Amino acid sequence: MELNHTHDPRTRSWLASANEAGCDFPIQNLPFGGFRKAGSNEAFRGGVAIGDQIIDLAALSQTDALQGLPALALRTCAGSSLNDFMAMGPVAWRALRHALFDLLREDASGEAVQALRNSLVPQLEAEHTVPSRIGNYTDFYTSIHHARNVGRVIRPDDPLTPNFQWLPIAYHGRASSVVISGTPFHRPMGQAMLPGAAAPVYGPCARLDFELELGFYIGPGNAMGETVPLEQAEAHIFGICLLNDWSARDHQFWEMAPLGPFLGKNFCTSVSPWIVTLEALAPYRVPFAHPANEPQPLPYLDAPSNRAHGGVDIQLEVLLETAQHRAKGAAPDRLSATGFRHQYWTIGQMVTQHTVGGCNLQSGDLLGTGTISGPTPAEAGAIVELSLGGTRDIELPGTGERRRFLEDGDNVILRGWCEKPGAARIGFGQCSGEILPARQG
Amino acid sequence: MELNHTHDPRTRSWLASANEAGCDFPIQNLPFGGFRKAGSNEAFRGGVAIGDQIIDLAALSQTDALQGLPALALRTCAGSSLNDFMAMGPVAWRALRHALFDLLREDASGEAVQALRNSLVPQLEAEHTVPSRIGNYTDFYTSIHHARNVGRVIRPDDPLTPNFQWLPIAYHGRASSVVISGTPFHRPMGQAMLPGAAAPVYGPCARLDFELELGFYIGPGNAMGETVPLEQAEAHIFGICLLNDWSARDHQFWEMAPLGPFLGKNFCTSVSPWIVTLEALAPYRVPFAHPANEPQPLPYLDAPSNRAHGGVDIQLEVLLETAQHRAKGAAPDRLSATGFRHQYWTIGQMVTQHTVGGCNLQSGDLLGTGTISGPTPAEAGAIVELSLGGTRDIELPGTGERRRFLEDGDNVILRGWCEKPGAARIGFGQCSGEILPARQG
């Protein structure tokens, strides 16, 4: 987590758009993703965001711009997924990021800089893909505020399960239905049990929800039977994205006893195009500890590095754009704003917990943090919390509409960024998805 | 489900071992798997079991033995996984099975028969691999006897959750830790909360269990947003294997509220080498219905074909071989014997339920039935049921040992077969796994 020259906020790029105030992708960020020209039949390949452009890593790998380890790392980014690059580990990730940084600096010049300049593709002309072949997707449940808020809806007397403060709770999600931001999906059909009913009904989800989450991708994996110690956990994390774990609450709450969510979650999960590396986030790492009067982690979930800087101070917001917003040309309304600093467990603890029994993580696996809700009602990361279980209207000032759950045509937009004095802004871009009407069978 | 000439029990093969009484792999079976010479560096490739031999499908595909669709199907079995073959669908599966059947008949002759004969590899000289790249592994919970038995351990007053009789309950499992029969694994470390304790303990699992299940592999998948109607569900199922969903009960029961099993299950799942096709099982299909005084399925989970022959009459048993059995040369002791005919939901209903909300299944996905327990105590498919939650000793006559849960060195062996007058025996072989001591970190 030590800072180096790539974190100096004074460094500017020869690409003007990267230097603009509020830009998510300055030279200090350099997040990785997968892209191609929009609407084309081109193969997807790796890219790095800089300003309003993308460095086409397949094109750059055809040049002599890089040498040595950075060139080897670059070559693994030329294919349709970043799994091989993720498997290379932090030394290779850093080597490539630093090499690109050096070529993008305002004062850089020469043939390599020209080669990089020739490989730029405007972000506006690109379409994205899920950046890894996700072998397994796991979703955690690590916001104590979310757990209490949702727990109150299901178990008013006992909202927090007794294990919450002892381990990062998680369940396995569905990898096949993880889609890239901007992919619309159909409102799911399914079973729900209405209050007081004798039999369930089959129909379109009536309580469709979003979940504001961060996702993180696994770099090098671990062998089956081996545990990743907490001190080493972050060397297994490639980087972080935004994630929306769409949820059909009526289906979920009916199906989930005793084995947890299944159809209520597996119809769609959206991820943002860009993966921000842990190295880029180094200036925003924050100390992490549980309150002294609460349970302290067991030794395997405790480590000095985790206490010193296990947290990440990422700011987050949720915007809603309805069909009426689009018709009126109105800006989306903000539903919520919160931050990852409130989370009860760190991403390192999640990796260690996931592997403590010997489960093997693989390069490219996706782990979600679970819904991120802050301590106040306005910081809730799901509409079921904001509407108090669907009992309270949420006002949308932009159109005068109201919501208790999501409606067809609603487009939910997650945004995330890090910002503070003395450090460059590190943005995550956005993660969006629009709800199409149910396909009734 | 109609019978054809490949189901005639009188047909014999020129391979004598295929005609022996009690053989799991007569000419009427022809299950698919992945194998190579044991201890070699050969590539894994597809194979078909016949008698005590394996047809090397990669070798056979190098010959002119087959023509047309069977030859095209054969070619997809030459690689390291059967995903492409599974994706071809029932017409192609049947074409290849029938072509192999015709070459294996007692009265077959000619160059093609000689080519097949030349491609045989003894099963004793082979090692196996998980036969598909499993994109996602889902485990169901569809034995009402298991649900009641386990429910009584956790919720004595209310063992069966209200949704059980309305939908096939399931959760997403871990694909990366699915291993082939015979792969040993370490007893998992993890957290458990002991009765009356104020804080959980970290240590080796103290309540290690097996789960007797069947697994089935997905053939053609469905697009995201599309549902597979029940009448078409079986066209999406390639075939059935044995599956042991090893479970760390102490870890599982502590972690699973509210999101279900995670580490308690994801350290290892074992599958048998051979996948028995649905066509081979046609003589053993049985009518299926819920008792008239119990909830009847909602229309989307009901279909005439499912009522007529949705069930499969597969007989199952669980054997335990301890280190002492091996030291004494004693035969394994039988822990349980039951059958799949007792299951509350059919494999077709599981596919339809999985896709009802639009979740996309992919070729090669693995679905488990959940623990298969029959109506009497001796038919329980997990040791937590047999030992009444660890309160009762299970005697092992072969060695005089006792068990409440599994111990290090225990090798659990699942076996399955179909047998009845007027039909050929269709065997599943076996699925085994030995428990190694915990790796204490």
CSV table of N, CA, C and O in Angstrom, one decimal, chain A residues 23 72 159 234 247-248 278 316 325 390 423:
chain,number,residue,atom,x,y,z
A,23,CYS,N,-12.6,14.3,-13.9
A,23,CYS,CA,-12.4,13.2,-14.8
A,23,CYS,C,-12.2,11.9,-13.9
A,23,CYS,O,-11.4,11.9,-13.0
A,72,LEU,N,5.4,-8.5,-21.6
A,72,LEU,CA,4.8,-9.8,-21.4
A,72,LEU,C,3.4,-9.7,-20.8
A,72,LEU,O,2.4,-10.4,-21.2
A,159,PRO,N,-33.0,-8.5,14.0
A,159,PRO,CA,-32.6,-8.2,12.6
A,159,PRO,C,-31.2,-8.8,12.2
A,159,PRO,O,-31.0,-9.2,11.1
A,234,GLU,N,-4.6,-9.5,-0.2
A,234,GLU,CA,-4.7,-8.5,-1.2
A,234,GLU,C,-3.8,-8.8,-2.4
A,234,GLU,O,-4.1,-8.3,-3.5
A,247,SER,N,-32.3,-7.8,-7.5
A,247,SER,CA,-33.0,-8.7,-6.6
A,247,SER,C,-34.5,-8.7,-6.7
A,247,SER,O,-35.1,-7.6,-6.7
A,248,ALA,N,-35.1,-9.8,-6.9
A,248,ALA,CA,-36.6,-10.0,-6.9
A,248,ALA,C,-37.0,-10.3,-5.5
A,248,ALA,O,-37.0,-11.5,-5.1
A,278,LEU,N,-5.9,-2.2,-7.2
A,278,LEU,CA,-5.7,-1.8,-5.8
A,278,LEU,C,-4.5,-0.8,-5.7
A,278,LEU,O,-4.5,0.1,-4.8
A,316,LEU,N,-20.0,6.5,-3.0
A,316,LEU,CA,-20.9,5.8,-3.9
A,316,LEU,C,-22.2,6.5,-4.0
A,316,LEU,O,-22.7,7.1,-3.0
A,325,HIS,N,-38.2,10.4,-17.0
A,325,HIS,CA,-37.0,11.3,-17.1
A,325,HIS,C,-36.5,11.4,-18.5
A,325,HIS,O,-36.1,12.5,-19.0
A,390,GLY,N,-41.1,-1.4,1.3
A,390,GLY,CA,-42.2,-1.1,0.4
A,390,GLY,C,-43.4,-0.5,1.1
A,390,GLY,O,-44.5,-0.5,0.5
A,423,ALA,N,-4.7,14.2,-3.3
A,423,ALA,CA,-4.6,13.0,-4.1
A,423,ALA,C,-5.5,13.2,-5.3
A,423,ALA,O,-6.4,14.0,-5.4
